[in-house]
């Protein structure tokens, strides 16, 4: 063997070794872990009834997630106004009414606006159920409809379709349409509402100088306190501000607004659903670490890794657990439990090992005891086969074949689950 070959072999094996050190994908190497007790209050007493849960344990857990994971929204009044920017009847060839509403937040002489895009099935008679979720690249990317305004906010540069200078253009119109099967959703009798998440807080680490955070700074404050909101909490807060508007809209049923999100925006939909109980149902699509996946399994993406790659997503205190996940006072099954008794759907994808599909399933499994306080028939269920959804209980789950994405298959399950759980 030549010296060059030897060096090459060493290099390749070092790379493989380093990669495998980065993330564990071996079920047998998942550390032994003990989850924090879901149904034991901080004073050691047991949670026996839904009253105990609602009055004591739920507020405790919500506070622990605020303090240690996502960060609390700072106190303080702000004013909020709404302006209908456009309304087109007979959009999509007569299938829908399309609206764009500018929501403006005003605080401390600073202003932030974000655009809510809403499609409602045409000619609906009764107040409608609506799915609401944030999108990754601008409202104009969710459908080729030429009437959708192109976002003026910062967007991530990319090669295809080309986005330069962090400025959205016509090129990207409809580029994410496969993730938002609008016609399918409307034909099932649901509306769709969406906001570009970058309108609320651009998704890069700028020490919280842009987006909504600076509106809430006190005199001399330059970044959120250690227990105050990171970007996920800010995005979730934006969803709640949109909800403030939806609940005033006669055509929409305020008791049937469903919050949905994929990946980092699935982490966001879960946190929005936990912090704002007006959301009647919650959908987590491939949300992974910091979303539905149990942190203590350290399978795929870990707390340390996510806080290193995305230092702005969670509150500062969460970083303290990078090397001591077992000391976190919560784990993500508790986040799922915060939805109870509202229906929650967790979706995984077989090839999305980075998001730990088994950890996502297990958080639903371990949340079931809280649902049982309301309805003893919500039993823990075995992890189903690939492409075999469980959608007939208050906790829904599937693991789809394929990778990290949102597909029409996923949407079909969410629509069926909503029909099963939120029917009038
Ligand atoms: C990944 C991140 C995941 C997930 C994903 C996404 O890079 O590690 O936690 O959020 O991004 O949002 O697309």
XYZ file of N, CA, C and O and ligand atoms in Angstrom, residues 136 179 197 203 232 235 262-267 286-291 301-302 305-306 309-310 313-314 352 354-355 404, ligand 1:
133
model
N -42.016 29.047 5.149
C -40.564 29.258 5.209
C -40.030 30.352 4.279
O -38.944 30.859 4.500
N -46.114 21.619 -0.640
C -46.307 21.488 0.809
C -47.637 22.071 1.278
O -47.995 21.937 2.432
N -42.769 33.384 8.195
C -42.195 33.499 9.549
C -41.145 34.593 9.653
O -40.965 35.198 10.723
N -34.916 34.537 10.259
C -34.335 33.343 10.871
C -32.814 33.303 10.716
O -32.279 32.455 10.005
N -38.259 30.886 18.169
C -39.432 29.990 18.107
C -40.584 30.582 18.913
O -41.739 30.606 18.469
N -42.022 33.442 16.933
C -42.880 33.000 15.817
C -44.230 32.528 16.349
O -45.286 32.826 15.766
N -44.180 22.629 10.018
C -43.205 21.613 9.616
C -41.830 21.972 10.161
O -41.397 23.125 10.076
N -41.154 20.975 10.704
C -39.757 21.115 11.089
C -39.573 22.195 12.157
O -40.231 22.155 13.186
N -38.751 23.228 11.932
C -38.618 24.270 12.965
C -39.977 24.946 13.190
O -40.281 25.419 14.273
N -40.788 24.944 12.160
C -42.112 25.551 12.304
C -43.108 24.567 12.923
O -44.184 24.958 13.358
N -42.726 23.279 12.979
C -43.486 22.284 13.759
C -43.172 22.458 15.245
O -44.053 22.333 16.096
N -41.914 22.747 15.561
C -41.570 23.075 16.956
C -42.424 24.291 17.358
O -42.958 24.383 18.465
N -42.872 16.450 11.378
C -41.399 16.242 11.402
C -40.690 17.301 12.240
O -39.703 17.912 11.792
N -41.177 17.535 13.466
C -40.646 18.665 14.246
C -39.334 18.354 14.959
O -38.564 19.264 15.267
N -39.067 17.099 15.266
C -37.760 16.683 15.774
C -37.345 17.313 17.088
O -38.167 17.629 17.958
N -36.023 17.516 17.212
C -35.432 18.027 18.461
C -36.030 19.393 18.821
O -36.125 20.279 17.977
N -36.417 19.547 20.075
C -37.043 20.807 20.493
C -38.485 20.899 20.044
O -39.153 21.894 20.276
N -38.961 19.830 19.371
C -40.366 19.737 18.957
C -40.953 18.520 19.643
O -40.985 18.447 20.872
N -30.500 14.703 15.972
C -30.139 16.043 16.470
C -30.293 16.120 17.999
O -31.300 15.680 18.549
N -29.302 16.685 18.647
C -29.322 16.785 20.114
C -29.524 18.242 20.539
O -29.408 19.167 19.734
N -26.421 20.198 19.825
C -26.245 20.473 18.407
C -27.197 21.587 17.931
O -26.818 22.499 17.205
N -28.434 21.514 18.372
C -29.414 22.496 17.887
C -29.082 23.887 18.438
O -29.180 24.888 17.732
N -26.044 25.102 16.330
C -26.351 25.491 14.944
C -27.314 26.675 14.885
O -27.247 27.486 13.970
N -28.226 26.726 15.830
C -29.284 27.757 15.786
C -29.376 28.437 17.161
O -30.340 28.238 17.912
N -32.812 30.144 18.379
C -34.143 29.542 18.370
C -34.785 29.453 19.756
O -35.992 29.636 19.913
N -33.971 29.100 20.743
C -34.515 28.860 22.086
C -34.016 29.961 23.020
O -33.208 30.801 22.632
N -36.321 10.427 7.984
C -35.967 11.664 8.692
C -35.378 11.324 10.058
O -35.897 11.721 11.098
N -32.737 12.287 11.508
C -32.236 13.466 12.229
C -33.274 13.960 13.245
O -32.945 14.470 14.309
N -34.569 13.798 12.879
C -35.665 14.257 13.758
C -36.095 13.174 14.753
O -37.001 13.403 15.549
N -37.774 14.069 5.065
C -38.172 15.279 5.782
C -38.927 16.219 4.835
O -38.312 16.884 4.006
C -32.551 21.545 10.529
C -32.627 21.509 12.025
C -33.885 20.838 12.444
C -35.088 21.313 11.675
C -34.800 21.707 10.247
C -35.811 22.620 9.558
O -31.373 22.029 10.049
O -31.495 20.835 12.510
O -34.057 20.982 13.842
O -35.724 22.342 12.313
O -33.595 22.360 10.103
O -36.472 23.430 10.178
O -35.870 22.558 8.351
